[in-house]
């Protein structure tokens, strides 16, 4: 990986981090309607995975999906406007944080139902295989989703039908408010083995590791359609949702997260490779300016008209 | 004009749709090599190959979700759920995903999928293989639900469903699969949401769909012998349903009975009765009477199932009540 490529990954991670920090603040100010699930600490996963993807590849996501969405290249202003419930949002203010989608960018949607993205992405991978253009599909899910029955159904079918789907598990150790070790009697590597699906585990907080592993798996499945699993060990810094005080977590555990911060790790690697403070600061300034401009535009945008409530329930007008 | 059977009409619609559009593909349990539990997909694997006819594992939620994802990626999947009772396992994919994607994503795209599934009793298939659950689906904004009552409609409604850009549930009736009927040389293009006057009449209106249409026609025969002319409306589609057609008929006959095989309480008939009691209030000369299954699981035993399903006698009794 060239220093320039590495710096680009850093810039993308920082974009997600600063965007979520901005959302965190907007939420605290009462400007974000509904629920907000932040992926702070997990940015290296979608940025690393997306470095292997084209716009025609499809991804689907879960409730903690801001990083997946931004990494797929969606418009930053439309993203902020959607989460603020504005008419100019990517989904015209009808979806919000848990349902951001941009079909033009191959982003098939965040999802409010745990593990629901798996069958949708399995179907998308089937479509890719039928269309024969070498495109692939990626589904992001957490370790908490592994307790859902659909995981079994989809691993089974993806293997049986040799579908080009990358199952990306962001394993942050938490199933909402419970440690996953109390929720799951097995592990994803064992499930991979059981189904005969290629399995790789990486430090999900080291973006280069994620990018390298994803790049290799994706290149393979473009040539010969087949599923693969990429389990990324990562860290959930914030609560299950904003407002969750995380009383159920040990303070030592939370304090230790900082040392594994993916952005800090990437910055250290960049510095070791010769980048200086000024170069990093320049990237940060550029990212922050973009986030601020997007936030301002989204805040100024109009709310949806109440009269639009029936729009788009169906494609054609009712008879 | 040639005679065909309901199940053959379904098969023909699938065959023709696959011929006309290379993005149409089939997915379901035992639909390929076995040709489907009721043979709706017979010969289609041989004709179109395993890249377009997918014999899926027994995994209804995944089958339905795969249809959603493929539809969002440029394909037109037609999924089969072997018995309507099994859609309980597909409900998240139908209700939270397929139905909502277009609206929830701000109209960016749509989910052009079809889910075919048979409902209804008459085969002594018991409480988990006989239910009519279409009202659940009709209650969900974003889904369309059609229920063909005869072979020609089974063809035309399925073609219309496959052509539709939104998710459509095609509810077939197991007891009708062997039904014979005429198939026009040029099948009718049906607009989803438009009803059909199955039998014109001036004294009372019976609204029905699916297998209940035949029962309503039989009841109309009985009444005709007494000089009472009953109009039978075949809804064809329960979501959306043809409110204008029902209201127009009611404004001529002034009496209304609604019939379905599904449980009467909280059913499609309740919606139709409520709307007509509202917008058709001034037209009513008698109570709106519903005929449906009693509030009990659909029973297995022959005598019990016969007593459970609506029939012409019960529709006649309902007509006498509203006309009294």
CSV table of N, CA and C in Angstrom, one decimal, chain A residues 188-287:
chain,number,residue,atom,x,y,z
A,188,UNK,N,-18.0,-17.7,15.0
A,188,UNK,CA,-18.2,-17.6,13.5
A,188,UNK,C,-17.1,-18.5,12.8
A,189,UNK,N,-15.9,-18.6,13.3
A,189,UNK,CA,-15.0,-19.5,12.6
A,189,UNK,C,-15.5,-20.9,12.5
A,190,UNK,N,-16.1,-21.3,13.6
A,190,UNK,CA,-16.7,-22.7,13.6
A,190,UNK,C,-17.9,-22.8,12.7
A,191,UNK,N,-18.7,-21.7,12.6
A,191,UNK,CA,-19.8,-21.8,11.6
A,191,UNK,C,-19.2,-21.8,10.2
A,192,UNK,N,-18.2,-21.1,9.9
A,192,UNK,CA,-17.6,-21.1,8.6
A,192,UNK,C,-17.1,-22.5,8.3
A,193,UNK,N,-16.4,-23.1,9.2
A,193,UNK,CA,-15.9,-24.4,9.0
A,193,UNK,C,-17.1,-25.4,8.7
A,194,UNK,N,-18.1,-25.3,9.5
A,194,UNK,CA,-19.3,-26.2,9.4
A,194,UNK,C,-19.9,-26.1,8.0
A,195,UNK,N,-19.9,-24.9,7.4
A,195,UNK,CA,-20.5,-24.7,6.1
A,195,UNK,C,-19.5,-24.8,5.0
A,196,UNK,N,-18.2,-25.0,5.3
A,196,UNK,CA,-17.2,-25.1,4.3
A,196,UNK,C,-17.0,-23.7,3.6
A,197,UNK,N,-17.2,-22.6,4.3
A,197,UNK,CA,-17.0,-21.3,3.7
A,197,UNK,C,-15.6,-20.7,4.2
A,198,UNK,N,-14.9,-20.2,3.2
A,198,UNK,CA,-13.6,-19.5,3.5
A,198,UNK,C,-13.8,-18.5,4.6
A,199,UNK,N,-12.9,-18.6,5.6
A,199,UNK,CA,-13.1,-17.7,6.8
A,199,UNK,C,-11.8,-17.0,7.0
A,200,UNK,N,-11.8,-15.7,7.3
A,200,UNK,CA,-10.6,-14.9,7.7
A,200,UNK,C,-10.9,-14.1,8.9
A,201,UNK,N,-10.0,-14.0,9.8
A,201,UNK,CA,-10.2,-13.1,10.9
A,201,UNK,C,-9.1,-12.1,10.9
A,202,UNK,N,-9.5,-10.8,11.1
A,202,UNK,CA,-8.5,-9.7,11.2
A,202,UNK,C,-8.7,-8.9,12.4
A,203,UNK,N,-7.7,-8.1,12.7
A,203,UNK,CA,-7.9,-7.0,13.7
A,203,UNK,C,-8.6,-5.9,12.9
A,204,UNK,N,-9.9,-5.8,13.3
A,204,UNK,CA,-10.8,-4.9,12.6
A,204,UNK,C,-10.5,-3.4,12.9
A,205,UNK,N,-9.5,-3.2,13.7
A,205,UNK,CA,-9.2,-1.8,14.0
A,205,UNK,C,-7.9,-1.3,13.3
A,206,UNK,N,-7.3,-2.2,12.5
A,206,UNK,CA,-6.2,-1.9,11.7
A,206,UNK,C,-6.6,-1.9,10.2
A,207,UNK,N,-6.8,-0.7,9.7
A,207,UNK,CA,-7.5,-0.6,8.4
A,207,UNK,C,-6.8,-1.3,7.3
A,208,UNK,N,-5.5,-1.3,7.3
A,208,UNK,CA,-4.7,-1.9,6.3
A,208,UNK,C,-4.9,-3.4,6.3
A,209,UNK,N,-5.1,-4.0,7.5
A,209,UNK,CA,-5.3,-5.4,7.6
A,209,UNK,C,-6.7,-5.8,7.0
A,210,UNK,N,-7.7,-5.0,7.3
A,210,UNK,CA,-9.0,-5.2,6.8
A,210,UNK,C,-9.0,-5.1,5.3
A,211,UNK,N,-8.3,-4.0,4.8
A,211,UNK,CA,-8.3,-3.8,3.3
A,211,UNK,C,-7.6,-4.9,2.6
A,212,UNK,N,-6.5,-5.4,3.2
A,212,UNK,CA,-5.7,-6.5,2.5
A,212,UNK,C,-6.6,-7.7,2.5
A,213,UNK,N,-7.2,-8.1,3.6
A,213,UNK,CA,-8.0,-9.3,3.7
A,213,UNK,C,-9.2,-9.2,2.7
A,214,UNK,N,-9.9,-8.1,2.8
A,214,UNK,CA,-11.0,-7.9,1.9
A,214,UNK,C,-10.6,-7.9,0.5
A,215,UNK,N,-9.6,-7.3,0.2
A,215,UNK,CA,-9.1,-7.2,-1.2
A,215,UNK,C,-8.9,-8.6,-1.8
A,216,UNK,N,-8.2,-9.4,-1.0
A,216,UNK,CA,-7.9,-10.8,-1.5
A,216,UNK,C,-9.2,-11.6,-1.6
A,217,UNK,N,-10.1,-11.5,-0.6
A,217,UNK,CA,-11.3,-12.3,-0.7
A,217,UNK,C,-12.2,-11.9,-1.9
A,218,UNK,N,-12.3,-10.6,-2.0
A,218,UNK,CA,-13.2,-10.0,-3.1
A,218,UNK,C,-12.6,-10.4,-4.5
A,219,UNK,N,-11.3,-10.2,-4.6
A,219,UNK,CA,-10.7,-10.5,-5.9
A,219,UNK,C,-11.0,-12.0,-6.3
A,220,UNK,N,-10.9,-12.9,-5.3
A,220,UNK,CA,-11.2,-14.3,-5.5
A,220,UNK,C,-12.6,-14.5,-6.0
A,221,UNK,N,-13.6,-13.9,-5.3
A,221,UNK,CA,-15.0,-14.2,-5.6
A,221,UNK,C,-15.4,-13.5,-6.9
A,222,UNK,N,-14.7,-12.5,-7.3
A,222,UNK,CA,-15.0,-11.9,-8.6
A,222,UNK,C,-14.7,-12.9,-9.8
A,223,UNK,N,-13.6,-13.6,-9.5
A,223,UNK,CA,-13.1,-14.6,-10.6
A,223,UNK,C,-14.0,-15.8,-10.6
A,224,UNK,N,-14.2,-16.3,-9.4
A,224,UNK,CA,-15.1,-17.5,-9.3
A,224,UNK,C,-16.0,-17.3,-8.1
A,225,UNK,N,-17.3,-17.1,-8.4
A,225,UNK,CA,-18.3,-16.8,-7.4
A,225,UNK,C,-18.3,-17.8,-6.3
A,226,UNK,N,-18.1,-17.3,-5.0
A,226,UNK,CA,-18.2,-18.1,-3.8
A,226,UNK,C,-18.3,-17.2,-2.7
A,227,UNK,N,-18.9,-17.7,-1.6
A,227,UNK,CA,-19.0,-16.8,-0.4
A,227,UNK,C,-17.7,-16.8,0.4
A,228,UNK,N,-17.6,-15.8,1.2
A,228,UNK,CA,-16.4,-15.8,2.2
A,228,UNK,C,-16.9,-15.0,3.4
A,229,UNK,N,-16.2,-15.3,4.5
A,229,UNK,CA,-16.5,-14.7,5.8
A,229,UNK,C,-15.3,-13.9,6.2
A,230,UNK,N,-15.5,-12.6,6.6
A,230,UNK,CA,-14.4,-11.8,7.2
A,230,UNK,C,-14.9,-11.4,8.6
A,231,UNK,N,-14.2,-11.9,9.6
A,231,UNK,CA,-14.6,-11.5,10.9
A,231,UNK,C,-13.6,-10.5,11.4
A,232,UNK,N,-14.1,-9.3,11.8
A,232,UNK,CA,-13.2,-8.2,12.2
A,232,UNK,C,-13.4,-7.9,13.7
A,233,UNK,N,-12.3,-8.2,14.4
A,233,UNK,CA,-12.4,-7.9,15.9
A,233,UNK,C,-12.3,-6.4,16.0
A,234,UNK,N,-13.3,-5.8,16.6
A,234,UNK,CA,-13.4,-4.4,16.7
A,234,UNK,C,-13.9,-3.9,18.0
A,235,UNK,N,-14.2,-2.6,18.2
A,235,UNK,CA,-14.5,-2.0,19.5
A,235,UNK,C,-15.7,-1.1,19.4
A,236,UNK,N,-16.7,-1.3,20.2
A,236,UNK,CA,-17.8,-0.4,20.3
A,236,UNK,C,-17.5,0.6,21.4
A,237,UNK,N,-17.3,1.8,21.1
A,237,UNK,CA,-16.9,2.8,22.1
A,237,UNK,C,-18.1,3.4,22.8
A,238,UNK,N,-19.1,3.7,22.0
A,238,UNK,CA,-20.4,4.3,22.6
A,238,UNK,C,-21.3,3.2,23.0
A,239,UNK,N,-22.4,3.6,23.6
A,239,UNK,CA,-23.4,2.6,24.0
A,239,UNK,C,-24.2,2.0,22.8
A,240,UNK,N,-25.1,1.1,23.1
A,240,UNK,CA,-25.9,0.5,22.1
A,240,UNK,C,-26.5,1.6,21.3
A,241,UNK,N,-27.1,2.6,21.9
A,241,UNK,CA,-27.6,3.8,21.2
A,241,UNK,C,-27.2,5.0,22.1
A,242,UNK,N,-27.3,6.2,21.5
A,242,UNK,CA,-27.0,7.4,22.2
A,242,UNK,C,-28.0,7.6,23.3
A,243,UNK,N,-27.5,7.8,24.5
A,243,UNK,CA,-28.3,7.9,25.7
A,243,UNK,C,-28.2,6.7,26.6
A,244,UNK,N,-27.6,5.6,26.0
A,244,UNK,CA,-27.3,4.4,26.8
A,244,UNK,C,-26.1,4.7,27.7
A,245,UNK,N,-26.2,4.6,29.0
A,245,UNK,CA,-25.1,5.0,29.9
A,245,UNK,C,-24.1,3.9,30.1
A,246,UNK,N,-24.4,2.8,29.5
A,246,UNK,CA,-23.4,1.7,29.6
A,246,UNK,C,-23.0,1.2,31.0
A,247,UNK,N,-24.0,1.3,31.9
A,247,UNK,CA,-23.7,0.8,33.3
A,247,UNK,C,-23.3,-0.6,33.3
A,248,UNK,N,-23.6,-1.4,32.3
A,248,UNK,CA,-23.3,-2.8,32.3
A,248,UNK,C,-21.9,-3.1,31.8
A,249,UNK,N,-21.1,-2.0,31.5
A,249,UNK,CA,-19.8,-2.2,31.0
A,249,UNK,C,-18.8,-1.8,32.1
A,250,UNK,N,-17.7,-2.6,32.2
A,250,UNK,CA,-16.6,-2.3,33.1
A,250,UNK,C,-15.8,-1.0,32.7
A,251,UNK,N,-15.6,-0.1,33.6
A,251,UNK,CA,-14.9,1.1,33.2
A,251,UNK,C,-13.5,0.9,32.7
A,252,UNK,N,-12.8,-0.2,33.2
A,252,UNK,CA,-11.5,-0.5,32.7
A,252,UNK,C,-11.6,-0.9,31.2
A,253,UNK,N,-12.6,-1.7,30.9
A,253,UNK,CA,-12.8,-2.1,29.5
A,253,UNK,C,-12.9,-0.9,28.6
A,254,UNK,N,-13.7,0.1,29.0
A,254,UNK,CA,-13.9,1.2,28.1
A,254,UNK,C,-12.6,2.1,28.1
A,255,UNK,N,-11.9,2.2,29.2
A,255,UNK,CA,-10.7,2.9,29.2
A,255,UNK,C,-9.6,2.3,28.2
A,256,UNK,N,-9.7,1.0,28.1
A,256,UNK,CA,-8.7,0.3,27.3
A,256,UNK,C,-8.9,0.5,25.8
A,257,UNK,N,-10.1,1.0,25.5
A,257,UNK,CA,-10.5,1.1,24.0
A,257,UNK,C,-9.6,2.1,23.3
A,258,UNK,N,-9.2,3.1,24.0
A,258,UNK,CA,-8.5,4.2,23.3
A,258,UNK,C,-7.2,3.7,22.7
A,259,UNK,N,-6.5,2.7,23.3
A,259,UNK,CA,-5.3,2.2,22.8
A,259,UNK,C,-5.5,1.5,21.5
A,260,UNK,N,-6.7,1.0,21.2
A,260,UNK,CA,-7.0,0.3,20.0
A,260,UNK,C,-7.8,1.2,19.0
A,261,UNK,N,-7.9,2.5,19.2
A,261,UNK,CA,-8.6,3.4,18.4
A,261,UNK,C,-8.1,3.2,16.9
A,262,UNK,N,-8.9,2.9,16.0
A,262,UNK,CA,-8.4,2.6,14.6
A,262,UNK,C,-7.9,3.9,13.9
A,263,UNK,N,-8.4,5.0,14.3
A,263,UNK,CA,-7.9,6.2,13.7
A,263,UNK,C,-6.5,6.6,14.3
A,264,UNK,N,-6.3,6.4,15.6
A,264,UNK,CA,-5.0,6.6,16.2
A,264,UNK,C,-4.0,5.6,15.6
A,265,UNK,N,-4.4,4.4,15.5
A,265,UNK,CA,-3.5,3.4,15.0
A,265,UNK,C,-3.0,3.7,13.5
A,266,UNK,N,-4.0,4.2,12.8
A,266,UNK,CA,-3.7,4.5,11.4
A,266,UNK,C,-2.8,5.8,11.3
A,267,UNK,N,-3.1,6.7,12.2
A,267,UNK,CA,-2.2,7.9,12.3
A,267,UNK,C,-0.8,7.6,12.6
A,268,UNK,N,-0.7,6.7,13.6
A,268,UNK,CA,0.7,6.3,14.0
A,268,UNK,C,1.4,5.6,12.9
A,269,UNK,N,0.7,4.8,12.1
A,269,UNK,CA,1.3,4.1,11.0
A,269,UNK,C,1.8,5.1,9.9
A,270,UNK,N,0.9,6.1,9.7
A,270,UNK,CA,1.2,7.1,8.7
A,270,UNK,C,2.5,7.9,9.2
A,271,UNK,N,2.5,8.2,10.5
A,271,UNK,CA,3.7,9.0,11.0
A,271,UNK,C,5.0,8.2,10.9
A,272,UNK,N,4.8,6.9,11.2
A,272,UNK,CA,6.0,6.0,11.1
A,272,UNK,C,6.5,5.9,9.6
A,273,UNK,N,5.5,6.1,8.7
A,273,UNK,CA,5.9,6.0,7.3
A,273,UNK,C,6.4,7.4,6.8
A,274,UNK,N,6.4,8.4,7.6
A,274,UNK,CA,7.0,9.7,7.2
A,274,UNK,C,6.1,10.9,7.1
A,275,UNK,N,4.8,10.6,7.3
A,275,UNK,CA,3.9,11.8,7.3
A,275,UNK,C,4.1,12.6,8.6
A,276,UNK,N,4.0,13.9,8.5
A,276,UNK,CA,4.2,14.7,9.7
A,276,UNK,C,2.8,15.3,10.2
A,277,UNK,N,2.9,15.9,11.4
A,277,UNK,CA,1.7,16.4,12.0
A,277,UNK,C,0.9,17.4,11.1
A,278,UNK,N,1.7,18.2,10.4
A,278,UNK,CA,1.1,19.2,9.5
A,278,UNK,C,0.2,18.5,8.4
A,279,UNK,N,0.7,17.4,7.9
A,279,UNK,CA,0.0,16.7,6.8
A,279,UNK,C,-1.3,16.1,7.4
A,280,UNK,N,-1.2,15.5,8.6
A,280,UNK,CA,-2.4,15.0,9.3
A,280,UNK,C,-3.4,16.1,9.6
A,281,UNK,N,-2.9,17.2,10.1
A,281,UNK,CA,-3.8,18.3,10.4
A,281,UNK,C,-4.5,18.8,9.2
A,282,UNK,N,-3.8,18.8,8.0
A,282,UNK,CA,-4.4,19.3,6.8
A,282,UNK,C,-5.5,18.3,6.4
A,283,UNK,N,-5.3,17.0,6.6
A,283,UNK,CA,-6.4,16.1,6.2
A,283,UNK,C,-7.6,16.4,7.2
A,284,UNK,N,-7.3,16.6,8.5
A,284,UNK,CA,-8.4,16.8,9.4
A,284,UNK,C,-9.1,18.1,9.1
A,285,UNK,N,-8.4,19.1,8.7
A,285,UNK,CA,-9.1,20.4,8.4
A,285,UNK,C,-10.0,20.2,7.2
A,286,UNK,N,-9.5,19.5,6.2
A,286,UNK,CA,-10.3,19.3,5.0
A,286,UNK,C,-11.6,18.5,5.4
A,287,UNK,N,-11.5,17.5,6.2
A,287,UNK,CA,-12.6,16.6,6.6
A,287,UNK,C,-13.6,17.5,7.4
